Coordinates of C-alpha atoms in Angstrom, one line a residue:
M1059 CA -0.1 -0.1 -0.1
I1060 CA 1.3 3.5 -1.1
R1061 CA 1.0 6.1 1.7
I1062 CA 0.3 9.8 0.3
G1063 CA -0.3 12.7 2.3
V1064 CA -3.0 15.5 0.9
V1065 CA -2.8 19.4 1.3
G1066 CA -5.1 21.7 -0.4
N1067 CA -6.5 25.2 -0.4
R1068 CA -10.4 25.1 0.4
R1069 CA -10.9 28.5 -1.5
Y1070 CA -10.7 26.4 -5.0
D1071 CA -14.0 26.1 -6.5
R1072 CA -13.1 22.2 -8.0
L1073 CA -11.6 20.8 -4.6
D1074 CA -14.7 19.1 -3.8
D1075 CA -14.9 17.5 -6.9
V1076 CA -11.1 16.5 -6.3
L1077 CA -11.2 15.3 -3.2
R1078 CA -14.3 13.0 -4.2
L1079 CA -12.3 11.9 -7.3
L1080 CA -9.1 11.0 -4.9
R1081 CA -11.1 8.9 -2.7
R1082 CA -12.7 7.0 -5.2
R1083 CA -9.4 5.8 -7.5
A1084 CA -7.1 5.7 -4.4
P1085 CA -8.2 2.2 -2.9
E1086 CA -8.4 0.8 -6.6
L1087 CA -4.4 2.1 -7.2
G1088 CA -3.5 0.8 -3.5
I1089 CA -2.6 4.0 -2.3
A1090 CA -4.0 4.6 1.6
L1091 CA -4.5 8.6 1.6
E1092 CA -3.9 11.2 4.6
F1093 CA -5.6 14.2 5.0
E1094 CA -4.0 17.6 6.8
D1095 CA -6.6 18.9 9.4
E1096 CA -8.2 21.4 7.0
L1097 CA -8.9 18.9 4.3
H1098 CA -10.1 16.0 7.1
E1099 CA -12.9 18.0 7.8
V1100 CA -14.3 17.8 4.5
A1101 CA -12.7 14.6 3.3
G1102 CA -12.9 12.7 6.3
G1103 CA -10.6 9.5 6.4
E1104 CA -7.2 9.3 8.0
R1105 CA -6.0 12.3 9.1
L1106 CA -2.3 13.2 8.0
D1107 CA -0.6 13.9 12.0
D1108 CA 3.2 12.8 10.6
P1109 CA 4.4 12.9 7.4
T1110 CA 7.5 10.4 8.3
G1111 CA 7.2 7.3 6.0
L1112 CA 5.2 9.1 3.7
D1113 CA 5.6 8.0 0.0
A1114 CA 4.2 11.2 -1.5
L1115 CA 2.4 14.2 -0.8
I1116 CA 0.0 15.4 -3.1
T1117 CA -1.1 19.3 -3.2
L1118 CA -4.1 20.6 -4.1
G1119 CA -4.2 23.8 -5.5
G1120 CA -1.5 26.0 -6.8
D1121 CA 2.3 27.3 -6.3
G1122 CA 1.3 28.9 -3.3
T1123 CA -0.2 25.4 -1.9
M1124 CA 2.7 23.4 -3.0
L1125 CA 5.3 26.0 -1.0
R1126 CA 2.8 25.2 2.0
G1127 CA 3.3 21.6 1.7
A1128 CA 6.9 21.8 1.1
R1129 CA 7.3 23.5 4.7
L1130 CA 5.5 20.8 6.1
I1131 CA 7.5 18.0 5.4
A1132 CA 10.5 19.9 6.0
G1133 CA 13.3 17.5 6.8
H1134 CA 11.6 14.6 5.2
D1135 CA 12.6 13.1 2.1
V1136 CA 9.1 12.9 0.6
P1137 CA 8.4 14.0 -3.2
I1138 CA 5.7 16.5 -3.7
L1139 CA 3.1 16.1 -6.4
G1140 CA 1.3 19.3 -7.3
I1141 CA -2.1 19.6 -9.0
N1142 CA -2.7 22.8 -10.3
L1143 CA -6.7 24.1 -9.6
G1144 CA -5.9 27.8 -9.9
R1145 CA -4.2 29.6 -13.4
L1146 CA -0.6 29.7 -13.1
G1147 CA 0.7 26.8 -11.7
F1148 CA 4.1 26.9 -12.5
L1149 CA 5.5 24.5 -10.1
T1150 CA 2.4 22.0 -10.3
A1151 CA 3.0 18.5 -12.1
C1152 CA -0.3 18.6 -13.9
G1153 CA -4.3 20.2 -14.1
A1154 CA -7.0 18.6 -12.0
E1155 CA -8.0 17.5 -15.2
E1156 CA -5.3 15.2 -15.2
L1157 CA -5.4 14.1 -12.2
E1158 CA -6.6 10.5 -12.6
Q1159 CA -3.9 9.6 -14.8
C1160 CA -1.2 11.4 -12.6
L1161 CA -2.7 9.0 -9.7
E1162 CA -2.0 5.9 -12.1
R1163 CA 1.1 7.0 -12.8
V1164 CA 2.4 7.7 -9.3
S1165 CA 1.3 4.2 -8.1
T1166 CA 3.2 2.4 -10.7
G1167 CA 6.6 4.4 -10.4
D1168 CA 6.0 6.1 -13.6
Y1169 CA 7.5 9.5 -12.8
L1170 CA 10.5 11.3 -12.3
V1171 CA 11.6 13.2 -8.8
S1172 CA 13.5 16.8 -9.5
S1173 CA 15.6 17.7 -6.2
R1174 CA 15.3 21.3 -5.7
M1175 CA 17.8 23.4 -3.4
A1176 CA 16.0 25.1 -0.4
L1177 CA 16.9 28.1 1.7
E1178 CA 17.5 28.4 5.4
A1179 CA 17.4 31.9 6.6
R1180 CA 17.6 33.0 10.3
A1181 CA 17.6 36.6 11.8
S1182 CA 20.8 37.3 14.1
R1183 CA 18.8 38.9 17.3
V1184 CA 16.2 36.4 17.6
E1185 CA 17.5 32.6 17.1
A1186 CA 13.9 31.1 17.2
H1187 CA 13.3 33.3 14.0
R1188 CA 14.6 30.6 11.6
W1189 CA 13.2 29.8 8.2
R1190 CA 13.2 27.4 5.1
A1191 CA 12.3 28.7 1.8
L1192 CA 11.7 26.9 -1.3
N1193 CA 11.5 29.8 -3.9
D1194 CA 12.6 33.2 -1.7
V1195 CA 13.6 35.0 1.2
V1196 CA 12.7 38.8 1.0
L1197 CA 13.5 41.8 3.1
H1198 CA 10.8 44.7 2.3
K1199 CA 9.7 47.7 4.0
G1200 CA 6.3 47.0 3.7
G1201 CA 3.6 49.8 3.4
F1202 CA 6.3 52.6 4.0
A1203 CA 6.5 54.9 1.0
R1204 CA 10.2 55.5 0.9
V1205 CA 13.7 53.4 0.8
V1206 CA 15.5 51.2 2.9
R1207 CA 19.6 51.4 2.8
L1208 CA 21.0 48.0 2.8
R1209 CA 24.4 46.1 2.9
V1210 CA 24.9 43.2 1.2
F1211 CA 27.2 40.4 2.3
G1212 CA 28.6 37.5 0.4
D1213 CA 30.6 35.0 3.0
G1214 CA 31.4 38.0 4.7
E1215 CA 32.8 40.3 2.1
L1216 CA 30.8 43.3 1.3
I1217 CA 29.2 42.9 -2.0
A1218 CA 27.1 46.5 -2.0
S1219 CA 25.7 49.3 -0.2
F1220 CA 22.3 50.5 -2.0
A1221 CA 19.0 51.9 -1.1
A1222 CA 16.1 49.9 -2.4
D1223 CA 12.5 49.0 -1.8
G1224 CA 13.7 45.9 -0.8
L1225 CA 15.7 42.6 -1.4
V1226 CA 15.1 39.3 -2.9
I1227 CA 17.0 36.1 -2.2
S1228 CA 15.9 33.2 -4.1
T1229 CA 16.8 29.6 -5.0
P1230 CA 16.6 28.7 -8.8
T1231 CA 13.2 27.5 -8.2
G1232 CA 12.3 30.8 -7.3
S1233 CA 14.0 32.7 -10.0
T1234 CA 10.9 32.6 -11.8
A1235 CA 8.8 33.9 -8.9
Y1236 CA 9.4 37.6 -7.4
S1237 CA 12.9 37.8 -8.2
L1238 CA 12.1 37.5 -12.0
S1239 CA 9.1 40.7 -11.4
A1240 CA 12.4 42.2 -10.1
G1241 CA 13.9 42.2 -13.2
G1242 CA 16.4 38.9 -12.4
P1243 CA 17.4 36.0 -14.3
V1244 CA 15.8 32.8 -15.0
V1245 CA 18.1 30.0 -13.7
V1246 CA 17.3 26.5 -14.5
P1247 CA 16.7 24.5 -11.6
S1248 CA 19.5 22.0 -11.9
V1249 CA 21.7 25.0 -11.8
E1250 CA 22.4 25.6 -7.9
S1251 CA 23.0 28.5 -7.2
I1252 CA 21.7 31.9 -4.6
I1253 CA 20.2 34.5 -6.8
I1254 CA 20.5 38.3 -4.9
T1255 CA 17.8 40.6 -6.3
P1256 CA 17.0 44.4 -5.5
I1257 CA 13.7 45.7 -5.4
S1258 CA 13.3 49.0 -7.4
A1259 CA 16.9 49.9 -6.4
H1260 CA 17.6 53.8 -6.5
S1261 CA 20.4 53.1 -9.1
L1262 CA 20.6 52.3 -12.5
A1263 CA 24.1 50.0 -12.2
L1264 CA 22.6 47.8 -10.0
R1265 CA 21.6 44.4 -11.1
S1266 CA 20.8 40.8 -10.0
I1267 CA 24.5 38.7 -8.8
V1268 CA 24.1 35.0 -8.8
L1269 CA 26.6 33.0 -6.0
P1270 CA 27.8 29.7 -5.9
P1271 CA 25.0 27.3 -3.5
S1272 CA 28.2 27.5 -0.8
A1273 CA 28.1 30.9 -0.3
T1274 CA 26.4 32.3 2.7
V1275 CA 24.7 35.6 2.7
A1276 CA 23.8 38.4 5.1
V1277 CA 22.0 41.3 5.1
R1278 CA 21.5 44.4 7.4
A1279 CA 19.1 47.5 6.9
D1280 CA 21.5 50.5 8.3
D1281 CA 18.0 53.1 7.5
G1282 CA 14.9 53.0 6.8
P1283 CA 11.6 52.3 8.6
E1284 CA 11.2 51.5 12.0
E1285 CA 10.2 48.4 11.5
L1286 CA 10.8 46.2 7.9
L1287 CA 9.2 42.4 7.3
V1288 CA 11.3 39.0 6.5
T1289 CA 8.8 37.2 4.4
I1290 CA 9.2 33.4 3.4
D1291 CA 8.1 32.2 0.0
G1292 CA 5.4 35.1 0.4
Q1293 CA 3.3 33.4 3.3
V1294 CA 5.3 33.4 6.4
G1295 CA 7.5 35.7 8.2
A1296 CA 8.3 38.2 11.0
T1297 CA 9.2 41.9 11.7
F1298 CA 12.9 42.8 11.2
A1299 CA 14.7 45.8 13.0
P1300 CA 16.9 47.9 11.3
G1301 CA 20.7 47.3 12.7
E1302 CA 19.4 43.2 13.0
M1303 CA 20.9 41.2 10.5
L1304 CA 19.4 38.6 8.2
H1305 CA 21.7 35.5 7.2
V1306 CA 20.7 33.2 4.5
R1307 CA 22.3 30.0 3.3
R1308 CA 21.4 26.7 1.5
A1309 CA 19.4 23.9 3.4
E1310 CA 20.9 20.8 3.9
Q1311 CA 18.1 18.8 2.8
P1312 CA 16.2 19.7 -1.0
V1313 CA 12.8 19.8 -1.4
L1314 CA 11.6 17.0 -3.9
I1315 CA 8.8 17.8 -6.9
V1316 CA 7.5 15.0 -8.7
R1317 CA 7.4 15.4 -12.7
F1318 CA 6.9 13.7 -15.6
A1319 CA 9.2 12.7 -18.6
D1320 CA 7.1 14.4 -21.0
T1321 CA 7.2 17.7 -19.5
T1322 CA 10.4 19.9 -19.2
F1323 CA 11.3 23.2 -17.8
F1324 CA 11.2 25.0 -21.0
A1325 CA 8.0 23.7 -21.9
R1326 CA 6.5 25.3 -18.7
M1327 CA 8.2 28.6 -19.3
R1328 CA 6.6 28.7 -23.0
T1329 CA 3.0 27.7 -22.1
K1330 CA 3.3 29.4 -18.4
L1331 CA 5.0 32.4 -18.7
G1332 CA 4.9 32.8 -22.2
W1333 CA 8.6 32.6 -22.9
G1334 CA 9.9 33.1 -26.0
G1335 CA 7.0 35.1 -27.4
P1336 CA 3.5 34.2 -29.7
G1337 CA 3.6 31.6 -32.2
Q1338 CA 5.4 29.2 -30.3
E1339 CA 2.8 26.1 -30.7
D1340 CA 4.1 26.2 -34.5
V1341 CA 8.2 25.9 -33.5
D1342 CA 9.7 22.8 -34.0
E1343 CA 10.7 22.1 -30.2
T1344 CA 13.8 19.5 -31.2
C1345 CA 17.2 19.9 -33.1

């Protein structure tokens, strides 16, 4: 019997239909489902109390649900199968209409696992403030209409001192998220690295920089609003005081994402992000 955990976002209209399909097909495929607390209220069945021993985790929603699922199983080697119920779903493996086929392939082992680098972040003054990010760690000024003066260090050496709205420190997976919107580069997920991208920097010369995965990044806000924010994957975080130091480095354990052999990173770039412009459906994808 394959043991699979399920997390989901109840705001999606199609969630109930998807849950019914899961409950119907899982026993036929030799799959035992365990639902997180929020889903257990509507789906019933077994409750997901401990991710230890899970063969996989299914996330029902969009990229945000996948990011939440990654935090739920942090520290466990559990591959995540993302089912997209929303619009973009760049990290997800398939849409709701393909769920049944995806389940069958997972039950027979017909899938690949992509190992994705994650980040570990901590604030210097409060040791309890430790976070794990699959996409990015962002230091920003919240709703204040003024720039922040930041000093950024790599392995103890000053990289730059500049004024900006904030800073995105991302993984290659997160290079297509907030970092991309801030003008950062697209990095293929297998090219492990740490990407530093200023947000609306008050300088024409300042650009993103890509550091090796072994680097330790430190950021200090020397001037700005009295209270800043550190946000992890756009979902969780804490306040951050000027003069405090934010330390970011590669996490010890990667995040495992399920993908199928007939989908590739660049195919998703073309279909999800419009990479290459219009008319890509007529382009020969091989050489």
